[in-house]
Short mmCIF file of C-alpha atoms in Angstrom, two decimals:
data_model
loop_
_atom_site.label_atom_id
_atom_site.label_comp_id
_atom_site.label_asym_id
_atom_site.label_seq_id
_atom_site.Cartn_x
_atom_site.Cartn_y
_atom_site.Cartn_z
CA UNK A 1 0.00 0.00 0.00
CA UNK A 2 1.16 3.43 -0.58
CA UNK A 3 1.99 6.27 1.28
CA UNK A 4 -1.46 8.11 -0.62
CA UNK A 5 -3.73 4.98 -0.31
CA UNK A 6 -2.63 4.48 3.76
CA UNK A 7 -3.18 8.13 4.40
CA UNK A 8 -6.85 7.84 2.65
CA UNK A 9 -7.48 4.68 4.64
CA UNK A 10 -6.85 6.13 7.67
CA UNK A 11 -8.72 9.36 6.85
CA UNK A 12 -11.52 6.91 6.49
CA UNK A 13 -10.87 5.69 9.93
CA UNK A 14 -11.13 9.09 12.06
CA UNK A 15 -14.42 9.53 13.55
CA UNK A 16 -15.71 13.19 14.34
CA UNK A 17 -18.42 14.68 15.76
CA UNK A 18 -19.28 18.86 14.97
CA UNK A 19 -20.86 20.00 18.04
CA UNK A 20 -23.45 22.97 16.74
CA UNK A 21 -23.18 25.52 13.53
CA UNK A 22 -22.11 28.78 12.32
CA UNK A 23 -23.19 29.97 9.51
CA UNK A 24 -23.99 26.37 7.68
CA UNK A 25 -20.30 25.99 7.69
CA UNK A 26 -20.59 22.82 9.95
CA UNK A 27 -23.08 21.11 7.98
CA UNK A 28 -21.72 21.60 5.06
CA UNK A 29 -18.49 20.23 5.59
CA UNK A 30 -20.05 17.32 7.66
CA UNK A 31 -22.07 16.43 4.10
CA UNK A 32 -19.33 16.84 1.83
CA UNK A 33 -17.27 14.66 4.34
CA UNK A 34 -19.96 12.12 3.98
CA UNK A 35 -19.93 12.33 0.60
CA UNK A 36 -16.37 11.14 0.52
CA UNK A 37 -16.79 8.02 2.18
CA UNK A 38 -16.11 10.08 5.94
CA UNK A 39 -17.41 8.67 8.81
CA UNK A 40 -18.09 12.77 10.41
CA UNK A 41 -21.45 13.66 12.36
CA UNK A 42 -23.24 16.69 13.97
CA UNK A 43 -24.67 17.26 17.26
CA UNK A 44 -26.77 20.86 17.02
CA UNK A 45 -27.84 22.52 19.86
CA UNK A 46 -30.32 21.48 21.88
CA UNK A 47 -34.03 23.58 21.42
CA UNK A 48 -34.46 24.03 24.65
CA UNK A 49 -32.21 26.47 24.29
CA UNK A 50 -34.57 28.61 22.77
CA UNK A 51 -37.19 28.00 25.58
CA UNK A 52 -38.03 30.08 28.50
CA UNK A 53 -39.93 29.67 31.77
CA UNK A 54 -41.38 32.29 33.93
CA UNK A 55 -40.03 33.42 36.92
CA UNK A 56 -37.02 30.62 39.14
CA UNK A 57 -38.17 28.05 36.56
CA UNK A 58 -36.36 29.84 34.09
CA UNK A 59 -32.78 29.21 36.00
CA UNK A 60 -33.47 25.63 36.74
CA UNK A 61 -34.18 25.38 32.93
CA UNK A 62 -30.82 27.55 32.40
CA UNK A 63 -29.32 24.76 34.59
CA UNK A 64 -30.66 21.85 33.91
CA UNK A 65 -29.87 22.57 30.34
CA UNK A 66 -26.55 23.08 30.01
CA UNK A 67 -25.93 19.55 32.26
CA UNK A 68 -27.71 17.83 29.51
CA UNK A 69 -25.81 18.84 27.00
CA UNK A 70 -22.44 18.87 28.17
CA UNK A 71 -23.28 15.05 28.96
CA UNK A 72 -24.73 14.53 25.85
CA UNK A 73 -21.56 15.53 24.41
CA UNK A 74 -19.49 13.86 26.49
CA UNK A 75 -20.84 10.63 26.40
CA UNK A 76 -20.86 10.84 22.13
CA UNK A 77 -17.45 12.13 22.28
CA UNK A 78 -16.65 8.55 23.70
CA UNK A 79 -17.42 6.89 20.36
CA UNK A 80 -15.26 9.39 18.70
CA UNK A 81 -11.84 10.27 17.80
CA UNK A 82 -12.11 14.17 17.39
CA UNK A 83 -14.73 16.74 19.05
CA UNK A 84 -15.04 20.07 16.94
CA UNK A 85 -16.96 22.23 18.45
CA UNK A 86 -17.96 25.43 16.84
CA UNK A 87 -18.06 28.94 17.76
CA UNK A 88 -15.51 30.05 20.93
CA UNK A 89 -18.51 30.99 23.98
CA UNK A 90 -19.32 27.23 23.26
CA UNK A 91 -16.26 25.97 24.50
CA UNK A 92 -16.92 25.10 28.44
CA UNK A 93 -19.54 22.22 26.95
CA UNK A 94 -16.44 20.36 25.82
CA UNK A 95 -15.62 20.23 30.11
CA UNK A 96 -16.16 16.51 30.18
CA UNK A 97 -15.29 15.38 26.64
CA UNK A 98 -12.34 13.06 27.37
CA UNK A 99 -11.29 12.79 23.26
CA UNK A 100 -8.97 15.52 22.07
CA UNK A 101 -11.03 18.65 20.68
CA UNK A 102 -10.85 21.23 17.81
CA UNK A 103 -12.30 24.77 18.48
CA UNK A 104 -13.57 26.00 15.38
CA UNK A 105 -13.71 30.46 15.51
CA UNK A 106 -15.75 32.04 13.64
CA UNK A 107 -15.27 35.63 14.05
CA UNK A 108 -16.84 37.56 16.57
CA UNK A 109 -16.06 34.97 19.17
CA UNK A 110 -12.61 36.11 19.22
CA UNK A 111 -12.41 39.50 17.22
CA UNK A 112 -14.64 41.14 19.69
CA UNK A 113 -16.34 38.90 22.29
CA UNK A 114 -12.91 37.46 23.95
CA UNK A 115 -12.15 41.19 24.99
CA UNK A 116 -15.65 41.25 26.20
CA UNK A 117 -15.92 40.82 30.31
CA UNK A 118 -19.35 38.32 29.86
CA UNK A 119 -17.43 36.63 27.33
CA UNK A 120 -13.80 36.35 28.12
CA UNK A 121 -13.79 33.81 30.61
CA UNK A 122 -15.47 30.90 27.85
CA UNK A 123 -13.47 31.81 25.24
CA UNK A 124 -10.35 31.53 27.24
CA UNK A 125 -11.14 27.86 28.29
CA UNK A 126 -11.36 27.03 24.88
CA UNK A 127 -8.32 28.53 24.08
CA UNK A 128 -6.10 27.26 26.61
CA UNK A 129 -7.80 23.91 26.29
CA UNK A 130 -8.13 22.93 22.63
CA UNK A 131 -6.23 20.29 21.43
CA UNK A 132 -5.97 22.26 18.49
CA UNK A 133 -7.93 25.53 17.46
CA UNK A 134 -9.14 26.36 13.44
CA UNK A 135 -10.24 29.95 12.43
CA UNK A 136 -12.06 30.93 9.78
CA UNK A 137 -11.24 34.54 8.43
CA UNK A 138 -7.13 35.64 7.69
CA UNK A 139 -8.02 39.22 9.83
CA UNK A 140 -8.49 36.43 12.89
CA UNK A 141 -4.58 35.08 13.40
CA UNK A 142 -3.46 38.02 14.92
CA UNK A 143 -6.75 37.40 17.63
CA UNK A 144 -5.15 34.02 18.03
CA UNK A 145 -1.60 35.11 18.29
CA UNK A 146 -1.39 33.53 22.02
CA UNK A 147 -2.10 29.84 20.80
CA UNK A 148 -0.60 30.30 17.30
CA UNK A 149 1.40 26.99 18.21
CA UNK A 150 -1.68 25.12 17.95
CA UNK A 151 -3.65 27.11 15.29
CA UNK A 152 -4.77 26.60 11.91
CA UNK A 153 -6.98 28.99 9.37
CA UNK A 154 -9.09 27.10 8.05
CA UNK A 155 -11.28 29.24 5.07
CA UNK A 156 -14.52 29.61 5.44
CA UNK A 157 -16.39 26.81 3.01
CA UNK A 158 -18.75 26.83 0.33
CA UNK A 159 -20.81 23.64 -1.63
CA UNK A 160 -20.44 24.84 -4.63
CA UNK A 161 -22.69 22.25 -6.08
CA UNK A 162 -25.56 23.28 -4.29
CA UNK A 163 -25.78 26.71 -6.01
CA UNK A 164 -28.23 28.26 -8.38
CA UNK A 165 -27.32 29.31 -11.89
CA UNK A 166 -26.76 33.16 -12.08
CA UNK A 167 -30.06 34.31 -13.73
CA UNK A 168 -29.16 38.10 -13.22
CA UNK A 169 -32.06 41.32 -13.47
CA UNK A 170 -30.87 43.90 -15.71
CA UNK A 171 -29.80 46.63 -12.96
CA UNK A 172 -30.40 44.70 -10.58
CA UNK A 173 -28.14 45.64 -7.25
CA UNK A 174 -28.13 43.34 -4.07
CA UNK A 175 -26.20 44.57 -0.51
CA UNK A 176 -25.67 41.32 0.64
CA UNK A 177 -24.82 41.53 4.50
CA UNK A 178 -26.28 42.72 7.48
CA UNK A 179 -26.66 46.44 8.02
CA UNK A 180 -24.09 46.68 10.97
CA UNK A 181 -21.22 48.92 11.28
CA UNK A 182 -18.61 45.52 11.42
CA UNK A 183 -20.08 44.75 8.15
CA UNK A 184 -19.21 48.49 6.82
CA UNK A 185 -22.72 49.29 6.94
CA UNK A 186 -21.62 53.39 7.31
CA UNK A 187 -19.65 52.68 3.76
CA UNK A 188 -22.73 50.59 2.23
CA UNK A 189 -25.06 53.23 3.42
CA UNK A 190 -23.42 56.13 2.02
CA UNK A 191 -22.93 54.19 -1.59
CA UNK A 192 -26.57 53.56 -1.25
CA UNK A 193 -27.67 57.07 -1.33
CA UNK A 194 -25.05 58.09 -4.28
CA UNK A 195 -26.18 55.05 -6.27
CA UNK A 196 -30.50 56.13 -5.75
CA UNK A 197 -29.57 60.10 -6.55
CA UNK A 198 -26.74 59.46 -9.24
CA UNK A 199 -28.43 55.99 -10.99
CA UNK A 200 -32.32 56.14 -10.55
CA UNK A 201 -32.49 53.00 -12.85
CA UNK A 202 -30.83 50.72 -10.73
CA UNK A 203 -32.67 48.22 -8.59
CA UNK A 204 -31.23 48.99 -4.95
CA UNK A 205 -32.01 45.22 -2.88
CA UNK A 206 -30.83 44.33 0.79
CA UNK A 207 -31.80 42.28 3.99
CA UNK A 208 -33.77 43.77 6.59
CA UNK A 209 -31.58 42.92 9.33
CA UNK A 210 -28.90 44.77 11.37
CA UNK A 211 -29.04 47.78 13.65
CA UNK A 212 -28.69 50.06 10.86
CA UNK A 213 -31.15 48.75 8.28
CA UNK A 214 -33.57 51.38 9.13
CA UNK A 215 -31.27 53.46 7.36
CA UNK A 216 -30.56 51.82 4.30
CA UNK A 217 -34.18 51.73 3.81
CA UNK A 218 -34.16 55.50 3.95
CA UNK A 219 -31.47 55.57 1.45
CA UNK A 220 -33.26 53.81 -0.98
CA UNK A 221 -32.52 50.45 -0.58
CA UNK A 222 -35.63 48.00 -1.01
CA UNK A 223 -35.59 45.52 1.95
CA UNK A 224 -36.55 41.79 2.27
CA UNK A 225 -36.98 39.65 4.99
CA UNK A 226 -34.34 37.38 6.12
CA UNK A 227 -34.50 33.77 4.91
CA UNK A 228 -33.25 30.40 4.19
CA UNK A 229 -30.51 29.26 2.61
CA UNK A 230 -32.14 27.96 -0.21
CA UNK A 231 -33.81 31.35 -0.45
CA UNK A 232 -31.11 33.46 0.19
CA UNK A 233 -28.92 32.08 -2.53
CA UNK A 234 -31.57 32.40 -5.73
CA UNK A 235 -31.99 35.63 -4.47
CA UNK A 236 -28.53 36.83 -4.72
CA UNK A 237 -28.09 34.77 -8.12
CA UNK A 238 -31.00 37.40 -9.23
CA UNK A 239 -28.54 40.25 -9.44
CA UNK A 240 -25.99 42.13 -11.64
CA UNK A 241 -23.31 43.01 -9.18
CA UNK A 242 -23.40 42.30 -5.26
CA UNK A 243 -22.27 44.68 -2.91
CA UNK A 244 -20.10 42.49 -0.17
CA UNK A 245 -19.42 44.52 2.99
CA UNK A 246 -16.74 46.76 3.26
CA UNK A 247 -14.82 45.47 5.43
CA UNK A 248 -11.06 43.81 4.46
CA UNK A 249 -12.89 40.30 4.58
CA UNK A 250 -15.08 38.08 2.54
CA UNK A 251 -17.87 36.14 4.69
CA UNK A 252 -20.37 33.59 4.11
CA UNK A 253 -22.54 35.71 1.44
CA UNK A 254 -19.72 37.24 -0.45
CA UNK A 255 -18.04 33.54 -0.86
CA UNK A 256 -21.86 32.34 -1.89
CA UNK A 257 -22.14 35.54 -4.60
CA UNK A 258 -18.67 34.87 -5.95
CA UNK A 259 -19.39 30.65 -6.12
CA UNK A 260 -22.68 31.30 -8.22
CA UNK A 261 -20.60 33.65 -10.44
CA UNK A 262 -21.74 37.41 -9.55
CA UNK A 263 -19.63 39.85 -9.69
CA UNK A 264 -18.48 41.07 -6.45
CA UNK A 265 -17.78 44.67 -5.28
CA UNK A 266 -16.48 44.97 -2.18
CA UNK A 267 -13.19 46.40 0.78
CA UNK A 268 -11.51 43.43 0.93
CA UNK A 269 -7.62 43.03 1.65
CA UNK A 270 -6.44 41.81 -1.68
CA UNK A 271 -3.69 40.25 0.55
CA UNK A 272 -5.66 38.11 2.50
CA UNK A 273 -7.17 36.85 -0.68
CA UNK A 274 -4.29 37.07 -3.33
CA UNK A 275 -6.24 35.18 -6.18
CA UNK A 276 -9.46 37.33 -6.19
CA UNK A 277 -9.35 40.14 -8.56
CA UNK A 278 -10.64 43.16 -7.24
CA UNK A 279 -12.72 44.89 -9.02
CA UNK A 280 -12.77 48.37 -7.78
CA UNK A 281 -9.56 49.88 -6.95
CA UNK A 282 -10.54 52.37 -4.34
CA UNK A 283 -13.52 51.42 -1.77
CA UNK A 284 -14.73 54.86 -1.20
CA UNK A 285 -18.16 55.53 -2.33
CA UNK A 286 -17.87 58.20 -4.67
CA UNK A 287 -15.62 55.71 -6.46
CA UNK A 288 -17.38 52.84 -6.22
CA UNK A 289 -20.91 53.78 -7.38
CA UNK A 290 -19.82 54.91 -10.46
CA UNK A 291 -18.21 51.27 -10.96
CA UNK A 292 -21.28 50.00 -10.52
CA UNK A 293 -23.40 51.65 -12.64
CA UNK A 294 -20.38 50.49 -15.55
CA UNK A 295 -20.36 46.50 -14.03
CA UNK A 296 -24.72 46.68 -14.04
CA UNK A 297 -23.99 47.81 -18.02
CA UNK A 298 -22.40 44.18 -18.13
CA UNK A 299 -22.05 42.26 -15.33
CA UNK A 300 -21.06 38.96 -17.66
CA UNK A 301 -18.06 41.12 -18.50
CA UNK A 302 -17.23 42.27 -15.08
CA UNK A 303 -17.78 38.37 -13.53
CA UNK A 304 -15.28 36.89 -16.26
CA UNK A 305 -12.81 39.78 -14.98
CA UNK A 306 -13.38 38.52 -11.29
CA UNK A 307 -13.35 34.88 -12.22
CA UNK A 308 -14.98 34.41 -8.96
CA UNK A 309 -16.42 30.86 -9.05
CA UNK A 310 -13.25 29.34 -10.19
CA UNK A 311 -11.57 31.37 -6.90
CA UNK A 312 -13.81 29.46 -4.53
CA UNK A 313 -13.42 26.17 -6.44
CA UNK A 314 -9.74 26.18 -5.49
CA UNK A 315 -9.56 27.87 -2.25
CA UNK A 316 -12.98 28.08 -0.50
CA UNK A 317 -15.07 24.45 -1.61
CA UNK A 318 -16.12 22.22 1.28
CA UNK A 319 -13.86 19.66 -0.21
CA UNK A 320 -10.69 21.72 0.63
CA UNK A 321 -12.52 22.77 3.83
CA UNK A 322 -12.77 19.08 4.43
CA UNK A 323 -8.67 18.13 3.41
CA UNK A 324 -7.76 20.86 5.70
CA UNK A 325 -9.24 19.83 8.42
CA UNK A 326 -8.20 16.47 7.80
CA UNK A 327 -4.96 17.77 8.28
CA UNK A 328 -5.39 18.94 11.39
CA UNK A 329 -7.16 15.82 13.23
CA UNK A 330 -4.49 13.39 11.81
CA UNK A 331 -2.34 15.07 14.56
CA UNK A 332 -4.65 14.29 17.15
CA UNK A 333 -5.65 10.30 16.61
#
């Protein structure tokens, strides 16, 4: 047997269970593992955490709860070889998992809530006691720079295969994120008004969600309701050009926009992503809009610039998701 055939057997062999979700990422790269012959599971979280009881029954739920769980996970951590759990404030469930664990961050976990009093204390224990800890997004490593020893980035995922054809609406103009000021929602606002006074033909779409959305609405920006995945993604392969948020990362939506083949405008560090053309070469908005208005004249034009779906093919799929991770839990079994 060689070397490539014994490492794929004993890929085969490792067992893991994903302990909740973020962002589908979990589930998709527990199907695609599936899908190539992996013996992975998932373990969401429990609906009772969504319940709540009036008055002391409400902390002997709170209680009761969390005991559950962490022994639930515990006891099917003893049929497995690796534990991932997802999302850093989850990390005190793994307290009686006796298999070694991943921590899987996400993002705000450990940009923003680790700094946070009412959060620092979880996301500690899961740093200090993951066997090994995965993050999602390049801006993350320096948040992880006191367990780089043990730290991987692991890109966020996409199933490409799952993904509607682009069917784009002439002028059609989608803000894909949440309207929150860590998505850039000042920048997105602000672009939004320019495009509705400067480009009254164009179709100005977003989410109704985020602090700020309020505001987007009064810029001229036609809101929808949140909604699935399924949803979500025809939706977004209904328009010319998306608007990512302008920040200097791509998330779940911008991946999803650039895997159907949209053409994606957006702040992101070219250096975190080095083989993603960038299609506008300043991010302010009176630079931006203008772009716009030229990619909307022919967005098939602008997309075969970005070569966007071939991007997340090679760097962002579930199967490389999968391979990576992989990686990682051969140095645990």
């Amino acid at each position: 047997m060689n070397n490539v055939d014994a490492s794929s057997q004993q890929d085969k062999n490792i067992r893991a269970l994903h302990v909740h979700d973020a962002a589908g990422v979990g589930h998709d790269l527990v199907t695609t593992a599936n899908e190539m012959g992996l013996r992975w599971q998932t373990l969401p979280m429990p609906s009772s955490y969504k319940w709540r009881w009036p008055g002391p029954l409400n902390h002997v739920l709170i209680r009761g709860r969390r005991t559950l769980w962490d022994a639930n996970i515990a006891m099917r951590g003893r049929f497995v070889d690796v534990v991932h759990i997802h999302t850093g404030g989850l990390a005190p469930h793994a307290r009686w998992v006796k298999s070694p664990w991943v921590l899987h961050l996400h993002g705000t976990d450990i940009r923003t809530r680790q700094y946070e009093e009412s959060w620092h204390n979880k996301i500690q224990y899961g740093l200090q006691r993951a066997a090994r800890i995965v993050y999602s997004t390049p801006d993350l490593a320096e948040h992880v720079a006191s367990v780089n020893h043990k730290a991987t980035y692991l890109p966020l995922t996409v199933r490409v295969e799952e993904l509607p054809d682009w069917k784009p609406f002439s002028g059609r103009v989608v803000f894909a994120s949440r309207w929150d000021d860590v998505k850039g929602a000042q920048t997105q606002i602000e672009l939004a008004r320019l495009l509705r006074a400067d480009y009254p033909h164009l179709e100005l779409h977003g989410l109704d969600w985020g602090k700020r959305a309020v505001e987007a609405a009064a810029a001229g920006v036609t809101l929808s309701p949140r909604m699935g995945k399924e949803e979500y993604t025809h939706w977004i392969a209904s328009s010319s050009v998306v608007v990512g948020q302008m920040s200097t990362i791509l998330s779940v939506s911008e991946l999803q926009a650039l895997a159907i083949g949209v053409p994606v405008v957006s702040s992101f560090d070219q250096s975190f992503y080095p083989g993603l053309r960038k299609l506008n070469e300043r991010d302010a908005p009176g630079a931006v809009a203008p772009l716009i208005n030229q990619i909307v004249s022919d967005p098939v034009r602008a997309a075969e610039l970005q070569s966007g779906r071939q991007f997340i093919i090679e760097n962002h799929s579930s199967r490389r998701g999968v391979e990576t991770l992989l990686r990682v839990y051969r140095t645990l079994v």
